[in-house]
C-alpha cells in the first residue's frame, strides 16, 4: 500500500481504505479463482495496482468520462482506476465468466458504485465510450479491430478519445503492423521501480467511423 501513497499522495481517506482492502480481497478470491499468478500476488500493489495506475499519470479523467476495460481479467486496470476516479463510469468486460465474478465481488467489497462488470466480448457491446483501457490482452492490430468502433467522437480531454493500453517490451514492430497513430509513454518517467523499466502506456487516438 505504501507504494501507492508514494506516487499518489493526495488520496482521500476513503480511497486509502479502498486501496488497502484490495490486498485482502484479492488474496481471498485468488484462493478460489486464480486470476493472479501465485508469484505475483505478493507484489499485488506494484505489479498490478500501481501498474494499472500508470494510465492516471498520462491522463486525469474528467467527471462523467465513460471508460471501457477490455479483457479486464481480475479487474486490471479498471478497479484501481475506478477507485482513483470515483466520478467516472467504468465498464469492465472479459470473455471468462469466473474472472468477472471476481471483479464483481471485489468491486462490492471495496464499495465501488461506478463499476459495471460483464462477461462479454468488446466487439459485441452496443455502447460507445470515451476511452478504452486494457493491459496486454493481445496484439494491437487485433485489439484495435475489436474496439475502434466503440469510441465516441466528441472529446473533452486534451488527449483525443482513444485507447490507453498497458504493455511492455519492444513495441515498434507490433504497433507498426497495426497501422495506427500512437504515442508511447514510458512508465519509467513516473515510477522508479525496476519492474517498470520496459513498461509503457500506449496511447492511440481513435475516431469513430
Coordinates of C-alpha atoms in Angstrom, one line a residue:
X1 CA 0.0 0.0 0.0
X2 CA 2.9 2.4 0.7
X3 CA 3.9 2.3 -2.9
X4 CA 0.5 3.7 -4.0
X5 CA 0.8 6.6 -1.5
X6 CA 4.4 7.2 -2.7
X7 CA 3.1 8.2 -6.2
X8 CA -0.5 9.2 -5.3
X9 CA -0.1 11.1 -2.0
X10 CA -3.3 13.1 -2.3
X11 CA -5.8 10.2 -1.9
X12 CA -8.9 10.8 0.2
X13 CA -9.3 8.7 3.3
X14 CA -12.0 6.7 1.5
X15 CA -9.6 5.9 -1.4
X16 CA -6.9 4.9 1.0
X17 CA -9.3 2.5 2.7
X18 CA -10.4 1.1 -0.7
X19 CA -6.8 0.5 -1.9
X20 CA -5.9 -1.1 1.4
X21 CA -8.9 -3.5 1.1
X22 CA -7.7 -4.8 -2.3
X23 CA -5.0 -7.0 -0.8
X24 CA -7.3 -9.0 1.4
X25 CA -10.0 -9.3 -1.2
X26 CA -7.7 -10.4 -4.0
X27 CA -5.9 -12.9 -1.8
X28 CA -9.2 -14.4 -0.6
X29 CA -10.6 -14.6 -4.1
X30 CA -7.4 -15.8 -5.7
X31 CA -7.6 -18.9 -3.5
X32 CA -11.0 -19.7 -5.1
X33 CA -10.5 -18.5 -8.6
X34 CA -6.9 -18.0 -9.8
X35 CA -6.8 -14.6 -11.6
X36 CA -3.3 -13.5 -10.4
X37 CA -0.3 -15.8 -10.6
X38 CA 0.9 -17.1 -7.3
X39 CA 4.2 -15.4 -7.5
X40 CA 2.6 -12.0 -8.3
X41 CA 0.0 -11.9 -5.6
X42 CA 2.6 -10.8 -3.0
X43 CA 3.6 -8.0 -5.4
X44 CA 0.0 -7.0 -6.0
X45 CA 0.4 -3.3 -5.3
X46 CA 3.5 -2.9 -7.5
X47 CA 2.8 -5.2 -10.4
X48 CA -1.0 -4.9 -10.7
X49 CA -2.4 -1.9 -8.9
X50 CA 0.4 0.7 -9.5
X51 CA 0.9 -0.6 -13.0
X52 CA -2.8 0.0 -13.7
X53 CA -2.5 3.5 -12.3
X54 CA 0.2 4.3 -14.8
X55 CA -2.7 5.4 -17.0
X56 CA -3.5 8.0 -14.5
X57 CA -0.1 9.5 -14.9
X58 CA -0.9 10.1 -18.6
X59 CA -4.4 11.4 -18.2
X60 CA -6.7 12.7 -15.5
X61 CA -10.1 11.6 -16.4
X62 CA -12.8 14.3 -16.1
X63 CA -16.0 13.7 -14.2
X64 CA -18.5 11.8 -16.2
X65 CA -16.0 10.1 -18.5
X66 CA -17.1 6.7 -19.8
X67 CA -14.3 4.1 -19.8
X68 CA -14.3 0.5 -21.1
X69 CA -11.8 -2.0 -19.8
X70 CA -11.4 -4.8 -22.3
X71 CA -10.1 -8.2 -21.1
X72 CA -10.0 -7.0 -17.6
X73 CA -9.1 -10.4 -16.1
X74 CA -9.3 -9.9 -12.3
X75 CA -10.1 -6.2 -12.7
X76 CA -6.9 -4.5 -14.0
X77 CA -6.6 -1.7 -14.9
X78 CA -10.3 -0.9 -14.3
X79 CA -10.6 -1.5 -10.5
X80 CA -7.7 0.7 -9.4
X81 CA -8.7 3.4 -11.9
X82 CA -12.3 3.3 -10.6
X83 CA -11.1 3.9 -7.1
X84 CA -8.9 6.8 -8.3
X85 CA -11.7 8.4 -10.4
X86 CA -14.9 7.9 -8.5
X87 CA -16.8 10.4 -10.7
X88 CA -16.2 8.4 -13.9
X89 CA -18.0 5.4 -15.2
X90 CA -16.2 2.1 -15.7
X91 CA -17.4 -0.9 -17.7
X92 CA -15.2 -3.9 -17.2
X93 CA -15.6 -6.9 -19.6
X94 CA -13.9 -10.2 -20.0
X95 CA -14.9 -13.3 -22.0
X96 CA -14.3 -15.6 -19.0
X97 CA -17.2 -15.6 -16.5
X98 CA -15.3 -16.7 -13.4
X99 CA -12.9 -13.7 -13.8
X100 CA -15.9 -11.3 -14.0
X101 CA -17.2 -13.0 -10.8
X102 CA -14.0 -11.9 -9.0
X103 CA -14.3 -8.4 -10.4
X104 CA -17.9 -8.1 -9.2
X105 CA -17.1 -9.3 -5.7
X106 CA -14.0 -7.1 -5.4
X107 CA -16.0 -4.0 -6.6
X108 CA -18.7 -4.8 -4.0
X109 CA -16.1 -5.4 -1.3
X110 CA -14.5 -2.0 -1.7
X111 CA -17.8 -0.2 -2.2
X112 CA -17.4 0.8 -5.8
X113 CA -20.6 2.2 -7.3
X114 CA -19.1 3.4 -10.6
X115 CA -18.2 -0.1 -11.9
X116 CA -20.2 -2.4 -14.1
X117 CA -18.7 -5.8 -14.9
X118 CA -20.0 -8.2 -17.6
X119 CA -18.9 -11.4 -19.3
X120 CA -18.7 -10.1 -22.9
X121 CA -16.5 -9.5 -25.9
X122 CA -15.8 -5.9 -26.8
X123 CA -17.0 -6.2 -30.4
X124 CA -20.4 -7.3 -29.2
X125 CA -21.1 -4.3 -26.9
X126 CA -23.8 -1.9 -28.1
X127 CA -22.5 1.2 -26.4
X128 CA -19.6 3.6 -27.1
X129 CA -17.1 5.1 -24.6
X130 CA -14.7 8.0 -24.3
X131 CA -11.6 5.7 -23.7
X132 CA -10.8 2.0 -23.9
X133 CA -8.2 0.8 -21.4
X134 CA -6.5 -2.6 -21.3
X135 CA -3.5 -4.5 -20.2
X136 CA -1.6 -6.6 -22.8
X137 CA -4.6 -8.6 -23.9
X138 CA -3.5 -9.3 -27.5
X139 CA -1.6 -7.9 -30.4
X140 CA -2.6 -4.3 -31.1
X141 CA -3.7 -4.9 -34.7
X142 CA -6.3 -7.4 -33.4
X143 CA -7.3 -5.3 -30.4
X144 CA -7.7 -2.1 -32.5
X145 CA -10.1 -4.1 -34.7
X146 CA -12.2 -5.0 -31.7
X147 CA -12.6 -1.5 -30.2
X148 CA -12.2 1.1 -32.9
X149 CA -16.0 1.5 -33.4
X150 CA -16.6 1.6 -29.6
X151 CA -15.1 5.1 -29.1
X152 CA -17.1 8.4 -29.1
X153 CA -16.1 11.1 -31.5
X154 CA -16.8 14.1 -29.2
X155 CA -14.0 14.6 -26.7
X156 CA -13.5 16.7 -23.6
X157 CA -9.8 16.0 -22.7
X158 CA -6.6 17.3 -24.1
X159 CA -6.0 13.8 -25.3
X160 CA -8.5 12.9 -28.0
X161 CA -10.7 9.9 -27.2
X162 CA -9.0 6.6 -27.9
X163 CA -7.1 3.6 -26.5
X164 CA -4.8 3.6 -23.4
X165 CA -3.0 0.3 -23.4
X166 CA -0.5 -1.0 -20.9
X167 CA 2.2 -3.1 -22.4
X168 CA 5.9 -3.9 -22.2
X169 CA 8.9 -4.7 -24.3
X170 CA 9.9 -3.5 -27.8
X171 CA 6.5 -2.5 -29.3
X172 CA 7.7 -0.9 -32.6
X173 CA 7.0 -3.9 -34.9
X174 CA 3.6 -4.6 -33.3
X175 CA 2.4 -1.1 -33.5
X176 CA 3.7 -0.5 -37.0
X177 CA 1.8 -3.7 -38.1
X178 CA -1.4 -2.2 -36.6
X179 CA -1.0 0.8 -38.9
X180 CA -2.2 3.3 -36.3
X181 CA -1.0 6.6 -35.0
X182 CA 0.4 6.2 -31.5
X183 CA 2.4 7.7 -28.7
X184 CA 4.4 5.8 -26.1
X185 CA 4.6 7.0 -22.5
X186 CA 7.4 5.1 -20.7
X187 CA 6.4 4.3 -17.1
X188 CA 10.0 5.0 -16.0
X189 CA 9.1 8.7 -16.3
X190 CA 6.7 8.2 -13.5
X191 CA 7.8 5.2 -11.4
X192 CA 11.3 4.4 -10.3
X193 CA 10.9 0.6 -9.6
X194 CA 12.8 -1.8 -11.8
X195 CA 9.6 -3.6 -12.8
X196 CA 8.6 -0.5 -14.9
X197 CA 11.8 -0.3 -16.9
X198 CA 10.3 -1.8 -20.1
X199 CA 6.6 -0.8 -19.5
X200 CA 4.6 1.7 -21.4
X201 CA 1.2 3.3 -21.8
X202 CA 0.4 3.1 -25.5
X203 CA -2.0 5.9 -26.5
X204 CA -3.9 5.6 -29.8
X205 CA -6.4 8.3 -30.7
X206 CA -9.4 6.8 -32.5
X207 CA -12.2 8.5 -34.4
X208 CA -15.4 6.5 -34.7
X209 CA -16.1 5.9 -38.4

